[in-house]
């Protein structure tokens, strides 16, 4: 089992920045590929970014490419999502996910999920 706990969400004005963290425990963190997803109110959960176990490969959704950056610190068992130039449409609950085998854009491929952290961007 892997336990994931997100933090860093909050209220920010449009154009501002936030950095989300996801702390992992339970199994060796460096064994897992990690991803960030988000779910806006009334919508499906969408893929945002993923990073492989070593941090050497990253992948982004077109909607956040150039604004969001995923990174990880295996010594701290933490994955991050730096979010810049935030827009009101970025308002959502943000989730981190982990999987030992896959690094994909499909939420169904990830075995472990955090509880989510709310990000609200005001106009």
C-alpha positions as a Python dict, from the first residue, in 0.01 Angstrom:
ca = {
    (1, 'X'): (0, 0, 0),
    (2, 'X'): (103, 355, -71),
    (3, 'X'): (-53, 646, 116),
    (4, 'X'): (-60, 983, -57),
    (5, 'X'): (-137, 1318, 105),
    (6, 'X'): (-168, 1635, -100),
    (7, 'X'): (-115, 1984, 37),
    (8, 'X'): (-59, 2337, -84),
    (9, 'X'): (-399, 2416, -228),
    (10, 'X'): (-582, 2737, -155),
    (11, 'X'): (-727, 3057, -299),
    (12, 'X'): (-520, 3256, -546),
    (13, 'X'): (-591, 3538, -787),
    (14, 'X'): (-577, 3485, -1161),
    (15, 'X'): (-220, 3512, -1283),
    (16, 'X'): (-81, 3390, -953),
    (17, 'X'): (108, 3076, -862),
    (18, 'X'): (74, 2781, -627),
    (19, 'X'): (294, 2483, -556),
    (20, 'X'): (123, 2160, -461),
    (21, 'X'): (297, 1882, -274),
    (22, 'X'): (211, 1516, -244),
    (23, 'X'): (383, 1322, 32),
    (24, 'X'): (402, 946, -2),
    (25, 'X'): (447, 679, 259),
    (26, 'X'): (416, 304, 293),
    (27, 'X'): (636, 174, 12),
    (28, 'X'): (965, 287, -146),
    (29, 'X'): (863, 607, -323),
    (30, 'X'): (1129, 574, -592),
    (31, 'X'): (957, 259, -721),
    (32, 'X'): (653, 453, -836),
    (33, 'X'): (559, 667, -1129),
    (34, 'X'): (356, 967, -1015),
    (35, 'X'): (89, 1186, -1170),
    (36, 'X'): (-137, 1480, -1102),
    (37, 'X'): (-501, 1495, -1202),
    (38, 'X'): (-779, 1741, -1126),
    (39, 'X'): (-1156, 1738, -1112),
    (40, 'X'): (-1358, 2054, -1158),
    (41, 'X'): (-1707, 2072, -1014),
    (42, 'X'): (-1943, 1864, -1224),
    (43, 'X'): (-1670, 1737, -1455),
    (44, 'X'): (-1461, 1426, -1497),
    (45, 'X'): (-1116, 1391, -1349),
    (46, 'X'): (-855, 1509, -1601),
    (47, 'X'): (-489, 1422, -1641),
    (48, 'X'): (-245, 1708, -1588),
    (49, 'X'): (109, 1577, -1563),
    (50, 'X'): (313, 1266, -1491),
    (51, 'X'): (670, 1187, -1398),
    (52, 'X'): (854, 858, -1407),
    (53, 'X'): (1019, 696, -1106),
    (54, 'X'): (1355, 864, -1157),
    (55, 'X'): (1226, 1204, -1258),
    (56, 'X'): (1393, 1170, -1593),
    (57, 'X'): (1073, 1177, -1799),
    (58, 'X'): (774, 1407, -1769),
    (59, 'X'): (447, 1435, -1957),
    (60, 'X'): (187, 1711, -1965),
    (61, 'X'): (-163, 1774, -2082),
    (62, 'X'): (-179, 2039, -2353),
    (63, 'X'): (-398, 2253, -2129),
    (64, 'X'): (-120, 2305, -1874),
    (65, 'X'): (197, 2265, -2080),
    (66, 'X'): (422, 2564, -2025),
    (67, 'X'): (235, 2674, -1711),
    (68, 'X'): (263, 2370, -1480),
    (69, 'X'): (576, 2179, -1387),
    (70, 'X'): (587, 1838, -1221),
    (71, 'X'): (892, 1735, -1022),
    (72, 'X'): (986, 1491, -749),
    (73, 'X'): (1231, 1455, -466),
    (74, 'X'): (1280, 1085, -394),
    (75, 'X'): (1480, 1163, -81),
    (76, 'X'): (1174, 1342, 60),
    (77, 'X'): (918, 1098, -82),
    (78, 'X'): (738, 1391, -239),
    (79, 'X'): (610, 1492, -580),
    (80, 'X'): (532, 1853, -662),
    (81, 'X'): (321, 2049, -906),
    (82, 'X'): (430, 2406, -963),
    (83, 'X'): (142, 2600, -1114),
    (84, 'X'): (201, 2940, -1271),
    (85, 'X'): (-20, 3185, -1461),
    (86, 'X'): (-328, 3037, -1298),
    (87, 'X'): (-666, 3092, -1458),
    (88, 'X'): (-1017, 3071, -1312),
    (89, 'X'): (-1070, 2756, -1518),
    (90, 'X'): (-790, 2590, -1318),
    (91, 'X'): (-1027, 2585, -1019),
    (92, 'X'): (-1064, 2221, -916),
    (93, 'X'): (-973, 1955, -664),
    (94, 'X'): (-620, 1838, -742),
    (95, 'X'): (-516, 1477, -686),
    (96, 'X'): (-187, 1295, -697),
    (97, 'X'): (-168, 933, -804),
    (98, 'X'): (91, 659, -805),
    (99, 'X'): (153, 341, -997),
    (100, 'X'): (447, 106, -1005),
    (101, 'X'): (396, -13, -1363),
    (102, 'X'): (225, 251, -1570),
    (103, 'X'): (288, 613, -1651),
    (104, 'X'): (-13, 712, -1854),
    (105, 'X'): (-281, 978, -1890),
    (106, 'X'): (-553, 736, -1786),
    (107, 'X'): (-673, 754, -1428),
    (108, 'X'): (-773, 390, -1442),
    (109, 'X'): (-408, 287, -1467),
    (110, 'X'): (-312, 434, -1130),
    (111, 'X'): (-351, 221, -821),
    (112, 'X'): (-309, 476, -544),
    (113, 'X'): (-470, 816, -493),
    (114, 'X'): (-458, 1097, -244),
    (115, 'X'): (-765, 1264, -99),
    (116, 'X'): (-722, 1580, -303),
    (117, 'X'): (-657, 1946, -231),
    (118, 'X'): (-880, 2233, -342),
    (119, 'X'): (-742, 2504, -567),
    (120, 'X'): (-959, 2808, -630),
    (121, 'X'): (-854, 3079, -875),
    (122, 'X'): (-1046, 3405, -853),
    (123, 'X'): (-1087, 3639, -1147),
}
